[in-house]
Coordinates of C-alpha atoms in Angstrom, one line a residue:
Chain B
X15 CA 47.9 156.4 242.8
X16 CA 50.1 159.7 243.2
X17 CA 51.6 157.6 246.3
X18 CA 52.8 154.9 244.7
X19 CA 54.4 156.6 241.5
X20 CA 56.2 158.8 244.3
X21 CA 57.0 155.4 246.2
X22 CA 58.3 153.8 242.8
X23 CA 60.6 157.3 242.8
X24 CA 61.6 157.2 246.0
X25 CA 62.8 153.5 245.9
X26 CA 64.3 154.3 243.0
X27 CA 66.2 157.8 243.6
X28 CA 67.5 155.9 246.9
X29 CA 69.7 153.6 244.8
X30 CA 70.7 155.7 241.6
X31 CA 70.5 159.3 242.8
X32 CA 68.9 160.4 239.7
X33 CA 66.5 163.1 241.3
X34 CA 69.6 165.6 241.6
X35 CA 70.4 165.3 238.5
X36 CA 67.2 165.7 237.1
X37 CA 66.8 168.5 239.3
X38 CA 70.0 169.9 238.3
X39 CA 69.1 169.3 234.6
X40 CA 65.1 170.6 234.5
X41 CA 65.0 173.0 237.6
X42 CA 68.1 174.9 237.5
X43 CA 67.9 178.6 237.5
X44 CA 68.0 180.9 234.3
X45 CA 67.7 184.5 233.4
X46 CA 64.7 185.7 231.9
X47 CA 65.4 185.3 228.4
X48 CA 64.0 185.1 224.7
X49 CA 63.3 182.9 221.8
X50 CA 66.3 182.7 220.4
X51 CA 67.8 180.9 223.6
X52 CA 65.7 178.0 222.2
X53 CA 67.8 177.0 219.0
X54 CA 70.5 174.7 220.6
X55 CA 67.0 172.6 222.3
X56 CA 65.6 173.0 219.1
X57 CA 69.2 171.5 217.7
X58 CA 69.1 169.1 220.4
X59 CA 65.9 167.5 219.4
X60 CA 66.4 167.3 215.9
X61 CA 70.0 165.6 216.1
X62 CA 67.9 163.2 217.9
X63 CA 65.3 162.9 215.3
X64 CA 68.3 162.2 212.8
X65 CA 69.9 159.9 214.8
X66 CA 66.5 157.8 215.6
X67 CA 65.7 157.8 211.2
X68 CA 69.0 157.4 210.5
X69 CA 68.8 154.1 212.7
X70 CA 66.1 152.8 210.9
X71 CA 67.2 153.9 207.5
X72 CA 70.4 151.8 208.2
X73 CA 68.1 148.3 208.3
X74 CA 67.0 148.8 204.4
X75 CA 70.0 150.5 203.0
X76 CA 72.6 149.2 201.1
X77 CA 76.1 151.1 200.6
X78 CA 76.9 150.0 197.2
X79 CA 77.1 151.8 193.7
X80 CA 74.7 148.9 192.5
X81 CA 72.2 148.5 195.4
X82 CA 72.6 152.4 197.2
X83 CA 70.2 154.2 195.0
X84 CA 67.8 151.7 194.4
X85 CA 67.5 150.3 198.4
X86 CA 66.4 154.3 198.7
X87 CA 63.8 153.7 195.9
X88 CA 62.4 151.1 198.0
X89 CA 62.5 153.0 201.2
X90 CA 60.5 156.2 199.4
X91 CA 58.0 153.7 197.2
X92 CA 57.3 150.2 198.6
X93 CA 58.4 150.5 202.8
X94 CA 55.5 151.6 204.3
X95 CA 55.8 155.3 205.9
X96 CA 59.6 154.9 204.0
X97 CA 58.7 158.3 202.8
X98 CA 58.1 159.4 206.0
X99 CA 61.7 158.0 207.8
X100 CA 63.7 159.2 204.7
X101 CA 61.7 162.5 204.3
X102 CA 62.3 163.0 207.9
X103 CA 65.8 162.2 207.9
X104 CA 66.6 164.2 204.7
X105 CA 65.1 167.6 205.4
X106 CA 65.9 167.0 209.1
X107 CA 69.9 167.3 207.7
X108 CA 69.5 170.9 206.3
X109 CA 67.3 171.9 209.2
X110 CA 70.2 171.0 211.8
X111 CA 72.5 172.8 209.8
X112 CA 70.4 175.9 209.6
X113 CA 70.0 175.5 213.7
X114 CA 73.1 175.3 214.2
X115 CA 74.2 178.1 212.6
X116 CA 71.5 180.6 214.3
X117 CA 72.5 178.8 217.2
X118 CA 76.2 179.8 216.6
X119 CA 75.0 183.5 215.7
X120 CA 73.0 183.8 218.5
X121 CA 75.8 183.2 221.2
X122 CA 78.3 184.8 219.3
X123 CA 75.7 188.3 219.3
X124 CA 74.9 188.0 222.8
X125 CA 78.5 187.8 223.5
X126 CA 77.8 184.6 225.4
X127 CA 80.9 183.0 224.4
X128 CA 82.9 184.7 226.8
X129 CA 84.2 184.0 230.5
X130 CA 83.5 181.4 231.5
X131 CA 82.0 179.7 228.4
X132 CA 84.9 179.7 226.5
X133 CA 84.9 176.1 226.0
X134 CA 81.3 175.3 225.8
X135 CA 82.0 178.0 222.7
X136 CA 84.7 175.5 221.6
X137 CA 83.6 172.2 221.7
X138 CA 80.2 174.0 220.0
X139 CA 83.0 174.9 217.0
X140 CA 83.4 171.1 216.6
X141 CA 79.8 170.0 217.2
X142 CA 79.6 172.7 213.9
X143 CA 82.2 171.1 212.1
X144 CA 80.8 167.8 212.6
X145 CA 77.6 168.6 211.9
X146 CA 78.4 169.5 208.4
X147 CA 80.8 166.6 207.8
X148 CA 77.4 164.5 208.6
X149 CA 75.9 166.9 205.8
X150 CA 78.8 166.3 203.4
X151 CA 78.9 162.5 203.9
X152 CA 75.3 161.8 203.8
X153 CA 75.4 163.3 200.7
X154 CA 76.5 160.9 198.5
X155 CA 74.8 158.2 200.0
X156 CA 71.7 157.8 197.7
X157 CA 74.4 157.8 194.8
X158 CA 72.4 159.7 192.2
X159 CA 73.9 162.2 189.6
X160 CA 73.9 164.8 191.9
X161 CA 75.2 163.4 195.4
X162 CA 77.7 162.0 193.0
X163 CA 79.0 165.5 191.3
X164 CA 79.0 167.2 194.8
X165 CA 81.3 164.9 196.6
X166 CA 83.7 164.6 193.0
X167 CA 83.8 168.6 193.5
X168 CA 83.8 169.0 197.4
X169 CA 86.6 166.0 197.4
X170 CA 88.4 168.1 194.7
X171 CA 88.3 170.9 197.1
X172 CA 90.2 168.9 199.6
X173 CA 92.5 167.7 196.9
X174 CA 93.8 171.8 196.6
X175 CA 95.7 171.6 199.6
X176 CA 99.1 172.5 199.3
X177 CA 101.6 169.5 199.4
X178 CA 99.4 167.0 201.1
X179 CA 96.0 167.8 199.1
X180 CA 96.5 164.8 196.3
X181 CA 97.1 162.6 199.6
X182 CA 94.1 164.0 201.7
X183 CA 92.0 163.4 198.2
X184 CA 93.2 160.1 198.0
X185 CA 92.4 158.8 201.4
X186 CA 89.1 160.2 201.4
X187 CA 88.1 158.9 198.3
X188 CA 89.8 155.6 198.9
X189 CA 91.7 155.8 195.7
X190 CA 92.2 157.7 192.8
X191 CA 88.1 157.5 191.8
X192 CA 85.0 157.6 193.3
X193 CA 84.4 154.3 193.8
X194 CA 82.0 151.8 196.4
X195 CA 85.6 152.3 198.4
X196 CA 84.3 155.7 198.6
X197 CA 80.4 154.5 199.0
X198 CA 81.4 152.5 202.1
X199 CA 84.0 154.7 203.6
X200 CA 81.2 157.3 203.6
X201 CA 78.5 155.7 204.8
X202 CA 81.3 154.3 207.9
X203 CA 82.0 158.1 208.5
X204 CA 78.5 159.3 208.5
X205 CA 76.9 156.3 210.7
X206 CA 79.7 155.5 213.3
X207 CA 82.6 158.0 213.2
X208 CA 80.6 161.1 213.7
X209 CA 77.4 160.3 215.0
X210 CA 79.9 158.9 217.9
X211 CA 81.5 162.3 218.2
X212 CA 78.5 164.0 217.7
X213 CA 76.9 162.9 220.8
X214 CA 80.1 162.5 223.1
X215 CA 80.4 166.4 222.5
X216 CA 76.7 167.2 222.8
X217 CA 77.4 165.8 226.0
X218 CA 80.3 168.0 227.1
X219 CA 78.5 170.5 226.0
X220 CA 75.7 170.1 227.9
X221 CA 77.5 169.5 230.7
X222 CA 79.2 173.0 230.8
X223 CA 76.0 174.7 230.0
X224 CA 74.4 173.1 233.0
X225 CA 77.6 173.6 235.1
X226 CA 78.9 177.5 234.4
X227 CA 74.4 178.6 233.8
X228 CA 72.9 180.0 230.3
X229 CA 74.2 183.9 230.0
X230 CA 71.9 186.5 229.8
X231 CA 70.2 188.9 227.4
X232 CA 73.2 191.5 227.4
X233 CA 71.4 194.8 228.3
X234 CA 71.9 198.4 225.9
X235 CA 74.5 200.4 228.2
X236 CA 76.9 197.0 228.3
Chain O
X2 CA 119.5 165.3 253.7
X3 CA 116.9 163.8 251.6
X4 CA 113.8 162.0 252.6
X5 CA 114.0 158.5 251.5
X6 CA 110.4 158.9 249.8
X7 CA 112.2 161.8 247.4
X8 CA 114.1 158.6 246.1
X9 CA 111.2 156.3 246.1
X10 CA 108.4 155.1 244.1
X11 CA 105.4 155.2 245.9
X12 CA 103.3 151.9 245.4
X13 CA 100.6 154.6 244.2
X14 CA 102.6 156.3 241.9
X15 CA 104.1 152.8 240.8
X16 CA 100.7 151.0 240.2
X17 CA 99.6 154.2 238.0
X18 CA 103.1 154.2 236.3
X19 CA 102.4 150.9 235.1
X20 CA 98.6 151.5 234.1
X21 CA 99.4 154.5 231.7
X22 CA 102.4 152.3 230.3
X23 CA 100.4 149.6 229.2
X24 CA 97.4 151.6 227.9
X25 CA 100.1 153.5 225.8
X26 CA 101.4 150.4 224.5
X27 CA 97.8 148.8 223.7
X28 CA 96.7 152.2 222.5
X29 CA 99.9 152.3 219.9
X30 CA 99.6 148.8 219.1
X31 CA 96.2 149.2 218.0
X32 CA 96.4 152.4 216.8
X33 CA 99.4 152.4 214.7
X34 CA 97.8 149.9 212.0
X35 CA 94.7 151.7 212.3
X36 CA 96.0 154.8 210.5
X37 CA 97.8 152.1 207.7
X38 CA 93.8 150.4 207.2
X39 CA 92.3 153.6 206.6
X40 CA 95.2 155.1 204.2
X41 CA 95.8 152.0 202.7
X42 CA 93.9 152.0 199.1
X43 CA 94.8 155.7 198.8
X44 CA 98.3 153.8 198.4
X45 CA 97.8 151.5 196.4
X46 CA 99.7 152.5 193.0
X47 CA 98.0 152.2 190.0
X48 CA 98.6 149.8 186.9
X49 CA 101.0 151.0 184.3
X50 CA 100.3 153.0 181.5
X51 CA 99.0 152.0 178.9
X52 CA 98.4 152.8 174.7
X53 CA 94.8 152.7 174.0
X54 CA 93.4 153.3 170.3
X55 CA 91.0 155.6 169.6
X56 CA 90.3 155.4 165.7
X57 CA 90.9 156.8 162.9
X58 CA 92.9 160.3 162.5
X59 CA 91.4 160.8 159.2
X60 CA 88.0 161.3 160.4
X61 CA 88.8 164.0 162.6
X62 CA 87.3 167.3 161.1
X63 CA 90.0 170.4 161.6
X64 CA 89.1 172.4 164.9
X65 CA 86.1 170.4 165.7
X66 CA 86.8 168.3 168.6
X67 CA 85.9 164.9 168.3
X68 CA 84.7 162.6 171.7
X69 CA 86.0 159.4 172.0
X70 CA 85.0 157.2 174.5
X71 CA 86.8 153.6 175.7
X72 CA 87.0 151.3 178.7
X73 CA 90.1 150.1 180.9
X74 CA 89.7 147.4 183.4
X75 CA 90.6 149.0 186.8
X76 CA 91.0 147.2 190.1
X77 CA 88.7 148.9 192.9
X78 CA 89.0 147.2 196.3
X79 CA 88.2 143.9 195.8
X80 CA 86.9 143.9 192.4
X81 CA 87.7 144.6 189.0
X82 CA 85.2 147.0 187.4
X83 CA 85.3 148.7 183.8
X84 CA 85.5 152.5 183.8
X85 CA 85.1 154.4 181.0
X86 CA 86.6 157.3 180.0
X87 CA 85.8 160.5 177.0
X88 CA 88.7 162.0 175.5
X89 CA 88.4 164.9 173.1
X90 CA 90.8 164.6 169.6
X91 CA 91.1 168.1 167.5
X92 CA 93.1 168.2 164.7
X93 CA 94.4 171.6 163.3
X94 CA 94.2 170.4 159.8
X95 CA 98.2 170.4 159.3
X96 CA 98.7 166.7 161.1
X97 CA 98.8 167.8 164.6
X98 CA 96.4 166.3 166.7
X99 CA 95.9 167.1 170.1
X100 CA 93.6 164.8 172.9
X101 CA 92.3 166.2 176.0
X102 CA 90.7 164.9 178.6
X103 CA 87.5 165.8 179.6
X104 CA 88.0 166.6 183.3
X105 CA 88.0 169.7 184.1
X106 CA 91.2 171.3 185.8
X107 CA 89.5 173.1 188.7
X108 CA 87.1 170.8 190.9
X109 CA 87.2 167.4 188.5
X110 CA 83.5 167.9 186.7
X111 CA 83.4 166.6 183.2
X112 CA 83.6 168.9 180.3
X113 CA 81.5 168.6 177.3
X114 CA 82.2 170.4 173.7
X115 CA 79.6 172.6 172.6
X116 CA 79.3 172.8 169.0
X117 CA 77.3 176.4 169.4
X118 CA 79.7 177.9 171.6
X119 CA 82.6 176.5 169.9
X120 CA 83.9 176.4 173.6
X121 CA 84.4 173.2 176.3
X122 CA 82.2 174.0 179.1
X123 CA 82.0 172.7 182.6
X124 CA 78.2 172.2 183.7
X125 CA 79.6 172.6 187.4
X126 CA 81.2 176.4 187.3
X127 CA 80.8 177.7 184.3
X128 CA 84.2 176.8 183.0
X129 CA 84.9 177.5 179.5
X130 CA 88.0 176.3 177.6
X131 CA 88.7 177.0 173.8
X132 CA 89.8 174.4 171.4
X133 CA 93.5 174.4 172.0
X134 CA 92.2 173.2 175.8
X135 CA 93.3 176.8 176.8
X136 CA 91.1 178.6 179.6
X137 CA 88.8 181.2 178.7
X138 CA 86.7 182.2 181.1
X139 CA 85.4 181.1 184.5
X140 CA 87.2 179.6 187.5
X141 CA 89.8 176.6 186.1
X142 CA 93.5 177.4 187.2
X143 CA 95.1 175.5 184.0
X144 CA 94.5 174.3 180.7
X145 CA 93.0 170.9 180.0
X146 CA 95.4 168.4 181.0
X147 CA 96.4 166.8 177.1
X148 CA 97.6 162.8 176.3
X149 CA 100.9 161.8 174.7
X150 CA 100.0 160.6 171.0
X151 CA 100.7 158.5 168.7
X152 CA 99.5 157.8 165.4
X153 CA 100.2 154.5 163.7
X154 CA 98.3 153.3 160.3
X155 CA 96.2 156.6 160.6
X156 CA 95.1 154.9 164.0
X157 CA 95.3 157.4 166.8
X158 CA 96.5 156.1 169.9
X159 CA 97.1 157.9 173.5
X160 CA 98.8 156.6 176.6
X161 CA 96.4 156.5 179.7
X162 CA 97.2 155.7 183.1
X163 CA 96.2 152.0 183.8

């Protein structure tokens, strides 16, 4: 049995070469470290969650002022294990945000942002900032009272730019109102636009982590 | 004396040349209306402006603001929907009547008058204007932005964006 599942590897690995990269993935060599080196798996994992409920949200929901809230009625009430998906999806949202940020203070007490991981540090500053524009838009997507108040303010926000601010507003709200030009440009944003970027970066990311090695614990006299 | 290939093109260097020029064109040509479909309804100008009537000025009691709510056909996208609007009238008892809208000057919320307070308040940040739409406490930057009006017949009218 264990000859033939390493037969089925080797005849595989000899025409994709995916043995070195697993082995350069799973069996590379790290420092001892602590818990806290967890969070960006822990992120990892649960932008996957997100992404896999979100997928499956997508099939019942319906961007419109008319059908948005209601379609999420029938996810949470008549869908069987809707609850579950949504429920999944929804608290999943605050828990990446609150991973990412431990995440982000965890490299940025160790000091691990420095030489040579300057730009794994960068391109984690986006992954942020993407990660709470997938907050922001996904907000307003159920279109209830409050999702609706919180992106008339947090657009309003945008609209306090000098000069350009009425413009920015504009453009993100797709007009002068919140609107279903808003609704759709939203839920475009928060299912294609990021999401994309999201998981192109997590890949550079994970690239330099694998290339330039996970820092260690910086020791008292440093 | 120079080299002829100091002069020369390679084929290599020709070939890429070429490549990176007509990805640039099919990027821009792609690209370019790209930016005008996603900007393009935050363009779009509004109707003109327009009187609507609001009732009657006699019934408005002095320094208590009165709500008034009406509807305007507005285009949105590919639709026409009807959105409606509250104003709030006050009257200082001496013919001057002034209408305010209810959105709040800082971050957009909608203000509501409360009778108790005798103050406008916005339920988002605690923004409190008085009756002359003036700020009094909390975080809005101006006043309450105020309607041109008109009265005709004891009919009060204001002019509203379309």
């Amino acid at each position: 049995m264990a000859t033939r599942t390493a037969k089925v590897i080797d005849w595989l690995d000899d025409r994709a070469g995916l043995l070195s990269v697993w082995n350069s993935v799973f069996d590379r060599k790290v420092p001892k470290v602590n818990w806290w080196y967890t969070l960006g798996s822990a992120t990892l994992f649960v932008a996957m969650m997100q992404a896999a409920t979100g997928v499956f949200l997508s099939i019942y929901y319906i961007p419109t002022p008319e059908e948005a809230y209601s379609s999420i009625d029938y996810i949470m009430n008549d869908v069987a294990f809707g609850w579950l998906v949504r429920g999944i999806h929804h608290w999943g949202a605050t828990l990446m945000v609150i991973l990412v940020f431990l995440h982000m203070l965890r490299v940025f007490y160790y000091g691990a942002y420095k030489y040579p991981r300057e730009v794994t540090w960068l391109t984690g500053v986006v992954l942020f900032l993407v990660t709470m524009g997938l907050g922001f838009t996904g907000y307003l997507l159920p279109w209830n009272q409050r999702s609706y108040w919180a992106t008339a303010v947090g657009s309003s926000i945008l609209g306090t730019v000098p000069i350009v601010g009425d413009f920015l507003l504009r453009v993100m709200r797709g007009g002068d109102d919140l609107t279903i030009l808003t609704l759709s440009r939203f839920y475009g944003v928060h299912i294609w636009f990021l999401p994309a970027s999201l998981f192109g970066l997590m890949g550079v990311h994970l690239y330099l982590v694998i290339r330039n090695g996970i820092s260690y614990v910086p020791r008292r006299d440093e | 004396m120079p080299k002829k290939s100091d002069y020369m093109i390679s084929r290599r260097g020709f070939v890429g040349g070429v490549v990176g020029l007509v990805g640039t064109v099919i990027s821009a040509v792609v690209g370019l209306p790209v930016i005008g479909y996603v900007v393009s309804p935050a363009l779009k100008k509004g109707a003109e402006e327009e009187w609507i009537t609001l009732g009657p000025v006699s019934a408005l009691e002095p320094g208590i603001p009165a709500p008034f709510t009406f509807s305007q056909m507005k285009e949105v996208g590919w639709r026409r929907a009807r959105i409606s609007q509250t104003v709030y009238a006050v009257t200082d008892g001496s013919g001057n009547v002034t209408v305010f809208s209810d959105a709040c000057t800082h971050l957009s919320c909608k203000v509501h008058w409360e009778e108790g307070r005798g103050a406008f308040i916005c339920p988002c940040h605690d923004g409190l204007f008085d009756t002359e739409g003036k700020v009094v406490s909390g975080p809005p930057p101006k006043p309450l932005y105020s309607f041109q009006t008109q009265i005709e017949n004891d009919q009060l009218m204001i002019l509203v964006e379309g």
